[in-house]
Structures are given as structure tokens and as C-alpha cells.
Amino acid sequence: MNDMKRLYLTETLARVLIQHALDAAPLETCGILTGIGDQVREVLPVRNTAAAPRHFYRLDERQFVSAVFEAEKRGLSLLGFYHSHPDGEPIPSPVDVAQAAYPDMPYLIVGLKNQTPRLAAWTIRYGQVGPVDVFVGLPGTPAHNTKPPFTRTHRAAILLSGLLAFIIMIILSLTLLPPAPVILTPLP
Ligand SMILES: [Zn+2]
């Protein structure tokens, strides 16, 4: 809340992101953004290992860790995550919200609804979704903000996502509980 997150992307990187999303459609693509400060320098795709990649994404853990490690060798750090919604708006889905494990990282989404690519980024802190300003262009020059104009419907969708995510988190935590001990009654 106090520090509004922002991300700067060059036009080339924004085009690369959109191209990754288009190439992967109808599946979701995913990966990481690396750079310095709030300047994205690289868009690194990571394999989507979700069981249903048309509707979900899950970064291949090993590829993710090694991509971050390699980027750090080049002096770049992890700045955020990205994935696509092949037929949706760039708004976090309830599952996106429930699974977001990095409260301080921007989650950038490429939405391809109606063949109109749109980018938006969000912070997802324990079920709370907040907008991140995404600027395409060079910092210090008149960059255009890509934040889509959010209507009342969008805001309602975000609130609903948060609510559903909360429910999903409860379900997930229940399914992750160890099974109840089997009580054996001793034979007489
Ligand atoms: Zn998503």
C-alpha cells in the first residue's frame, strides 16, 4: 500500500512477452522477469508444468531456480513472474491469487482476450490483490502506462478472485493436512 510497485519494460521486452503468450496459446505460458531495481532487462520463459496448462500455470521448479541463479551471475535479480491468459483479461484468477507465494513480487499477466494483448501486473499479498504500474518505454522519457482502464466490473472480478482464493486456500490447507490416524481396535 505505502510503496506503489512499478515495473519498467522496454517496448522490445513487452513485444517478447506478448509473442510468448501468442506462441503458447491456447496454453498458458509462464516465466520470470529479471533486471535491476524496477527495470526489467530479461524475460525468461520457464516450462509450465501445470496438469491443465490451458487454465493454469506452474513454474517448473528446477528451471525457475536455475534461471534465477544464472541471472544473478549476470548481475540481475528476480523482479517478478509472468504468465498468460490465452482467452482472458490480465486479471489474477482465484487460483493465481491462492497460489501466489511471493508477497513482494509483481505478477505480470498477458491477457489475450479478443486477440487484443493487454499487460497488467499485480502484487498478491496473502489474498489481497493490488495493482502495479507497468510502464513500457525508457524511464525518464514519456512512457505510456499500459494499465488498462479498470471498470467497476474489473474491480468486482478482482474482489471476487480474492474471495474465491481465500476459499481455495482453505480447501488446499485442508487437503494438505495429514490424514486422520486410523484407530485400530484391538481384537478381543
Ligand atoms: Zn492466471
PDB file of C-alpha atoms and ligand atoms in Angstrom:
ATOM      1  CA  MET A   1       0.000   0.000   0.000  1.00  0.00           C
ATOM      2  CA  ASN A   2       2.614   2.555   1.106  1.00  0.00           C
ATOM      3  CA  ASP A   3       5.091   1.815  -1.675  1.00  0.00           C
ATOM      4  CA  MET A   4       3.353   1.540  -5.000  1.00  0.00           C
ATOM      5  CA  LYS A   5       5.210  -1.055  -7.021  1.00  0.00           C
ATOM      6  CA  ARG A   6       6.137  -0.283 -10.587  1.00  0.00           C
ATOM      7  CA  LEU A   7       7.810  -2.071 -13.450  1.00  0.00           C
ATOM      8  CA  TYR A   8       9.524  -0.627 -16.479  1.00  0.00           C
ATOM      9  CA  LEU A   9       9.684  -2.649 -19.661  1.00  0.00           C
ATOM     10  CA  THR A  10      11.237  -1.724 -22.980  1.00  0.00           C
ATOM     11  CA  GLU A  11       8.925  -1.998 -25.968  1.00  0.00           C
ATOM     12  CA  THR A  12      11.020  -4.918 -27.225  1.00  0.00           C
ATOM     13  CA  LEU A  13      10.517  -6.841 -23.974  1.00  0.00           C
ATOM     14  CA  ALA A  14       6.810  -6.088 -23.968  1.00  0.00           C
ATOM     15  CA  ARG A  15       6.615  -7.470 -27.512  1.00  0.00           C
ATOM     16  CA  VAL A  16       8.606 -10.568 -26.479  1.00  0.00           C
ATOM     17  CA  LEU A  17       6.158 -11.202 -23.630  1.00  0.00           C
ATOM     18  CA  ILE A  18       3.155 -10.899 -25.916  1.00  0.00           C
ATOM     19  CA  GLN A  19       4.811 -13.130 -28.501  1.00  0.00           C
ATOM     20  CA  HIS A  20       5.459 -15.827 -25.867  1.00  0.00           C
ATOM     21  CA  ALA A  21       1.789 -15.662 -24.900  1.00  0.00           C
ATOM     22  CA  LEU A  22       0.636 -15.889 -28.530  1.00  0.00           C
ATOM     23  CA  ASP A  23       3.011 -18.763 -29.312  1.00  0.00           C
ATOM     24  CA  ALA A  24       1.834 -20.784 -26.314  1.00  0.00           C
ATOM     25  CA  ALA A  25      -1.912 -20.205 -26.853  1.00  0.00           C
ATOM     26  CA  PRO A  26      -4.246 -21.979 -26.216  1.00  0.00           C
ATOM     27  CA  LEU A  27      -1.979 -22.974 -23.315  1.00  0.00           C
ATOM     28  CA  GLU A  28      -0.773 -20.583 -20.652  1.00  0.00           C
ATOM     29  CA  THR A  29       2.845 -19.549 -20.861  1.00  0.00           C
ATOM     30  CA  CYS A  30       4.858 -18.567 -17.787  1.00  0.00           C
ATOM     31  CA  GLY A  31       8.260 -17.367 -16.725  1.00  0.00           C
ATOM     32  CA  ILE A  32      10.209 -14.807 -14.791  1.00  0.00           C
ATOM     33  CA  LEU A  33      11.257 -11.195 -15.206  1.00  0.00           C
ATOM     34  CA  THR A  34      14.785 -10.290 -14.197  1.00  0.00           C
ATOM     35  CA  GLY A  35      16.512  -6.936 -14.055  1.00  0.00           C
ATOM     36  CA  ILE A  36      17.759  -4.208 -11.755  1.00  0.00           C
ATOM     37  CA  GLY A  37      15.586  -2.158  -9.404  1.00  0.00           C
ATOM     38  CA  ASP A  38      12.294  -1.775 -11.236  1.00  0.00           C
ATOM     39  CA  GLN A  39      13.823  -2.056 -14.730  1.00  0.00           C
ATOM     40  CA  VAL A  40      13.096  -5.353 -16.418  1.00  0.00           C
ATOM     41  CA  ARG A  41      16.039  -6.467 -18.559  1.00  0.00           C
ATOM     42  CA  GLU A  42      15.103 -10.033 -19.402  1.00  0.00           C
ATOM     43  CA  VAL A  43      12.002 -12.097 -19.968  1.00  0.00           C
ATOM     44  CA  LEU A  44      12.876 -15.734 -19.268  1.00  0.00           C
ATOM     45  CA  PRO A  45      10.334 -18.414 -20.121  1.00  0.00           C
ATOM     46  CA  VAL A  46      10.026 -21.320 -17.703  1.00  0.00           C
ATOM     47  CA  ARG A  47       8.228 -24.559 -18.550  1.00  0.00           C
ATOM     48  CA  ASN A  48       4.608 -24.657 -17.452  1.00  0.00           C
ATOM     49  CA  THR A  49       4.179 -27.895 -15.527  1.00  0.00           C
ATOM     50  CA  ALA A  50       0.532 -27.397 -14.558  1.00  0.00           C
ATOM     51  CA  ALA A  51      -1.591 -30.503 -15.080  1.00  0.00           C
ATOM     52  CA  ALA A  52      -4.139 -28.402 -17.010  1.00  0.00           C
ATOM     53  CA  PRO A  53      -1.969 -25.778 -18.753  1.00  0.00           C
ATOM     54  CA  ARG A  54      -4.929 -24.339 -20.657  1.00  0.00           C
ATOM     55  CA  HIS A  55      -6.209 -22.800 -17.475  1.00  0.00           C
ATOM     56  CA  PHE A  56      -3.359 -22.820 -15.010  1.00  0.00           C
ATOM     57  CA  TYR A  57       0.357 -22.347 -14.737  1.00  0.00           C
ATOM     58  CA  ARG A  58       3.033 -23.730 -12.503  1.00  0.00           C
ATOM     59  CA  LEU A  59       6.678 -22.884 -12.999  1.00  0.00           C
ATOM     60  CA  ASP A  60       8.999 -25.840 -13.395  1.00  0.00           C
ATOM     61  CA  GLU A  61      10.768 -25.584 -10.042  1.00  0.00           C
ATOM     62  CA  ARG A  62      14.188 -26.668 -11.252  1.00  0.00           C
ATOM     63  CA  GLN A  63      14.173 -24.398 -14.332  1.00  0.00           C
ATOM     64  CA  PHE A  64      12.958 -21.498 -12.214  1.00  0.00           C
ATOM     65  CA  VAL A  65      15.743 -21.877  -9.646  1.00  0.00           C
ATOM     66  CA  SER A  66      18.455 -22.244 -12.276  1.00  0.00           C
ATOM     67  CA  ALA A  67      17.122 -19.273 -14.309  1.00  0.00           C
ATOM     68  CA  VAL A  68      17.341 -17.057 -11.209  1.00  0.00           C
ATOM     69  CA  PHE A  69      20.787 -18.407 -10.388  1.00  0.00           C
ATOM     70  CA  GLU A  70      22.071 -17.766 -13.935  1.00  0.00           C
ATOM     71  CA  ALA A  71      20.535 -14.273 -13.985  1.00  0.00           C
ATOM     72  CA  GLU A  72      22.275 -13.435 -10.718  1.00  0.00           C
ATOM     73  CA  LYS A  73      25.583 -14.388 -12.319  1.00  0.00           C
ATOM     74  CA  ARG A  74      24.811 -11.703 -14.919  1.00  0.00           C
ATOM     75  CA  GLY A  75      24.159  -9.165 -12.134  1.00  0.00           C
ATOM     76  CA  LEU A  76      20.364  -9.302 -12.481  1.00  0.00           C
ATOM     77  CA  SER A  77      17.832 -10.205  -9.855  1.00  0.00           C
ATOM     78  CA  LEU A  78      14.372 -11.679  -9.882  1.00  0.00           C
ATOM     79  CA  LEU A  79      11.884  -8.824 -10.371  1.00  0.00           C
ATOM     80  CA  GLY A  80       8.678 -10.722 -10.899  1.00  0.00           C
ATOM     81  CA  PHE A  81       6.712 -13.501 -12.533  1.00  0.00           C
ATOM     82  CA  TYR A  82       4.638 -13.546 -15.668  1.00  0.00           C
ATOM     83  CA  HIS A  83       2.040 -15.792 -17.222  1.00  0.00           C
ATOM     84  CA  SER A  84      -0.657 -15.526 -19.841  1.00  0.00           C
ATOM     85  CA  HIS A  85      -4.411 -15.819 -20.002  1.00  0.00           C
ATOM     86  CA  PRO A  86      -4.923 -17.108 -23.557  1.00  0.00           C
ATOM     87  CA  ASP A  87      -8.572 -16.104 -23.593  1.00  0.00           C
ATOM     88  CA  GLY A  88      -8.878 -13.805 -20.636  1.00  0.00           C
ATOM     89  CA  GLU A  89      -8.240 -10.432 -19.106  1.00  0.00           C
ATOM     90  CA  PRO A  90      -4.894  -9.708 -17.415  1.00  0.00           C
ATOM     91  CA  ILE A  91      -6.511 -10.093 -14.012  1.00  0.00           C
ATOM     92  CA  PRO A  92      -5.387 -12.708 -11.451  1.00  0.00           C
ATOM     93  CA  SER A  93      -7.689 -15.706 -11.309  1.00  0.00           C
ATOM     94  CA  PRO A  94      -8.734 -17.098  -7.917  1.00  0.00           C
ATOM     95  CA  VAL A  95      -6.142 -19.869  -8.319  1.00  0.00           C
ATOM     96  CA  ASP A  96      -3.453 -17.291  -9.229  1.00  0.00           C
ATOM     97  CA  VAL A  97      -4.269 -15.468  -6.011  1.00  0.00           C
ATOM     98  CA  ALA A  98      -4.338 -18.639  -3.928  1.00  0.00           C
ATOM     99  CA  GLN A  99      -1.026 -19.899  -5.293  1.00  0.00           C
ATOM    100  CA  ALA A 100       0.929 -16.629  -5.214  1.00  0.00           C
ATOM    101  CA  ALA A 101       3.797 -17.405  -2.872  1.00  0.00           C
ATOM    102  CA  TYR A 102       5.829 -14.182  -3.138  1.00  0.00           C
ATOM    103  CA  PRO A 103       4.039 -11.271  -1.448  1.00  0.00           C
ATOM    104  CA  ASP A 104       6.518  -8.646  -2.677  1.00  0.00           C
ATOM    105  CA  MET A 105       6.849  -9.765  -6.276  1.00  0.00           C
ATOM    106  CA  PRO A 106       4.837  -8.325  -9.131  1.00  0.00           C
ATOM    107  CA  TYR A 107       2.828 -10.904 -11.044  1.00  0.00           C
ATOM    108  CA  LEU A 108       2.541  -9.739 -14.636  1.00  0.00           C
ATOM    109  CA  ILE A 109      -0.243 -11.178 -16.757  1.00  0.00           C
ATOM    110  CA  VAL A 110      -0.614 -11.043 -20.522  1.00  0.00           C
ATOM    111  CA  GLY A 111      -4.306 -11.205 -21.401  1.00  0.00           C
ATOM    112  CA  LEU A 112      -5.198 -12.182 -24.942  1.00  0.00           C
ATOM    113  CA  LYS A 113      -8.949 -11.774 -24.789  1.00  0.00           C
ATOM    114  CA  ASN A 114     -10.458 -10.935 -28.199  1.00  0.00           C
ATOM    115  CA  GLN A 115      -6.976 -11.219 -29.764  1.00  0.00           C
ATOM    116  CA  THR A 116      -6.126  -7.921 -28.077  1.00  0.00           C
ATOM    117  CA  PRO A 117      -2.990  -8.377 -25.976  1.00  0.00           C
ATOM    118  CA  ARG A 118      -3.035  -6.444 -22.723  1.00  0.00           C
ATOM    119  CA  LEU A 119      -0.453  -6.379 -19.943  1.00  0.00           C
ATOM    120  CA  ALA A 120      -1.105  -5.747 -16.288  1.00  0.00           C
ATOM    121  CA  ALA A 121       0.857  -6.521 -13.147  1.00  0.00           C
ATOM    122  CA  TRP A 122      -0.244  -7.093  -9.601  1.00  0.00           C
ATOM    123  CA  THR A 123       1.049  -7.738  -6.153  1.00  0.00           C
ATOM    124  CA  ILE A 124      -0.716 -10.582  -4.411  1.00  0.00           C
ATOM    125  CA  ARG A 125      -0.240 -10.436  -0.665  1.00  0.00           C
ATOM    126  CA  TYR A 126      -1.967 -13.208   1.205  1.00  0.00           C
ATOM    127  CA  GLY A 127      -5.105 -12.999  -0.885  1.00  0.00           C
ATOM    128  CA  GLN A 128      -5.001  -9.204  -1.324  1.00  0.00           C
ATOM    129  CA  VAL A 129      -4.541  -8.073  -4.917  1.00  0.00           C
ATOM    130  CA  GLY A 130      -3.038  -4.651  -5.616  1.00  0.00           C
ATOM    131  CA  PRO A 131      -2.147  -3.007  -8.920  1.00  0.00           C
ATOM    132  CA  VAL A 132       1.439  -2.481 -10.084  1.00  0.00           C
ATOM    133  CA  ASP A 133       2.141   0.304 -12.568  1.00  0.00           C
ATOM    134  CA  VAL A 134       3.663  -1.096 -15.752  1.00  0.00           C
ATOM    135  CA  PHE A 135       5.481   1.382 -17.960  1.00  0.00           C
ATOM    136  CA  VAL A 136       6.527   0.450 -21.453  1.00  0.00           C
ATOM    137  CA  GLY A 137       9.364   2.572 -22.769  1.00  0.00           C
ATOM    138  CA  LEU A 138      12.526   4.009 -21.352  1.00  0.00           C
ATOM    139  CA  PRO A 139      12.470   5.550 -17.880  1.00  0.00           C
ATOM    140  CA  GLY A 140      12.753   9.337 -17.929  1.00  0.00           C
ATOM    141  CA  THR A 141      11.212   9.537 -21.376  1.00  0.00           C
ATOM    142  CA  PRO A 142       7.494   9.929 -21.886  1.00  0.00           C
ATOM    143  CA  ALA A 143       6.478   6.348 -21.317  1.00  0.00           C
ATOM    144  CA  HIS A 144       2.942   5.237 -21.718  1.00  0.00           C
ATOM    145  CA  ASN A 145       1.265   3.463 -18.896  1.00  0.00           C
ATOM    146  CA  THR A 146      -0.313   0.236 -20.029  1.00  0.00           C
ATOM    147  CA  LYS A 147      -2.543  -0.114 -17.018  1.00  0.00           C
ATOM    148  CA  PRO A 148      -5.901  -0.928 -18.551  1.00  0.00           C
ATOM    149  CA  PRO A 149      -8.738   1.349 -17.568  1.00  0.00           C
ATOM    150  CA  PHE A 150     -10.448  -0.693 -14.905  1.00  0.00           C
ATOM    151  CA  THR A 151     -14.155  -0.585 -14.810  1.00  0.00           C
ATOM    152  CA  ARG A 152     -16.444  -1.443 -11.948  1.00  0.00           C
ATOM    153  CA  THR A 153     -16.771  -4.953 -13.425  1.00  0.00           C
ATOM    154  CA  HIS A 154     -12.998  -5.442 -13.295  1.00  0.00           C
ATOM    155  CA  ARG A 155     -12.856  -4.291  -9.716  1.00  0.00           C
ATOM    156  CA  ALA A 156     -15.668  -6.678  -8.823  1.00  0.00           C
ATOM    157  CA  ALA A 157     -13.804  -9.505 -10.603  1.00  0.00           C
ATOM    158  CA  ILE A 158     -10.673  -8.772  -8.550  1.00  0.00           C
ATOM    159  CA  LEU A 159     -12.624  -8.736  -5.311  1.00  0.00           C
ATOM    160  CA  LEU A 160     -14.308 -11.980  -6.262  1.00  0.00           C
ATOM    161  CA  SER A 161     -10.911 -13.510  -7.118  1.00  0.00           C
ATOM    162  CA  GLY A 162      -9.651 -12.607  -3.666  1.00  0.00           C
ATOM    163  CA  LEU A 163     -12.686 -14.114  -2.022  1.00  0.00           C
ATOM    164  CA  LEU A 164     -12.574 -17.325  -4.058  1.00  0.00           C
ATOM    165  CA  ALA A 165      -8.823 -17.551  -3.475  1.00  0.00           C
ATOM    166  CA  PHE A 166      -9.460 -17.441   0.234  1.00  0.00           C
ATOM    167  CA  ILE A 167     -11.873 -20.336  -0.092  1.00  0.00           C
ATOM    168  CA  ILE A 168      -9.416 -22.254  -2.285  1.00  0.00           C
ATOM    169  CA  MET A 169      -6.647 -21.664   0.263  1.00  0.00           C
ATOM    170  CA  ILE A 170      -8.826 -23.138   2.984  1.00  0.00           C
ATOM    171  CA  ILE A 171      -9.605 -26.158   0.802  1.00  0.00           C
ATOM    172  CA  LEU A 172      -5.906 -26.553  -0.075  1.00  0.00           C
ATOM    173  CA  SER A 173      -4.855 -26.330   3.568  1.00  0.00           C
ATOM    174  CA  LEU A 174      -7.438 -28.948   4.469  1.00  0.00           C
ATOM    175  CA  THR A 175      -6.271 -31.314   1.741  1.00  0.00           C
ATOM    176  CA  LEU A 176      -2.673 -30.814   2.862  1.00  0.00           C
ATOM    177  CA  LEU A 177      -3.451 -31.852   6.416  1.00  0.00           C
ATOM    178  CA  PRO A 178      -2.067 -35.248   7.366  1.00  0.00           C
ATOM    179  CA  PRO A 179      -4.698 -37.977   7.218  1.00  0.00           C
ATOM    180  CA  ALA A 180      -6.514 -38.725  10.410  1.00  0.00           C
ATOM    181  CA  PRO A 181      -4.863 -41.575  12.326  1.00  0.00           C
ATOM    182  CA  VAL A 182      -6.508 -44.920  11.866  1.00  0.00           C
ATOM    183  CA  ILE A 183      -7.628 -46.161  15.205  1.00  0.00           C
ATOM    184  CA  LEU A 184      -7.334 -49.884  15.438  1.00  0.00           C
ATOM    185  CA  THR A 185      -9.475 -51.595  17.946  1.00  0.00           C
ATOM    186  CA  PRO A 186      -7.563 -54.483  19.440  1.00  0.00           C
ATOM    187  CA  LEU A 187      -9.096 -57.839  18.789  1.00  0.00           C
ATOM    188  CA  PRO A 188     -10.640 -59.373  21.871  1.00  0.00           C
TER     189      PRO A 188
HETATM  190 ZN    ZN B   1      -3.626 -16.715 -14.287  1.00  0.00          ZN
END
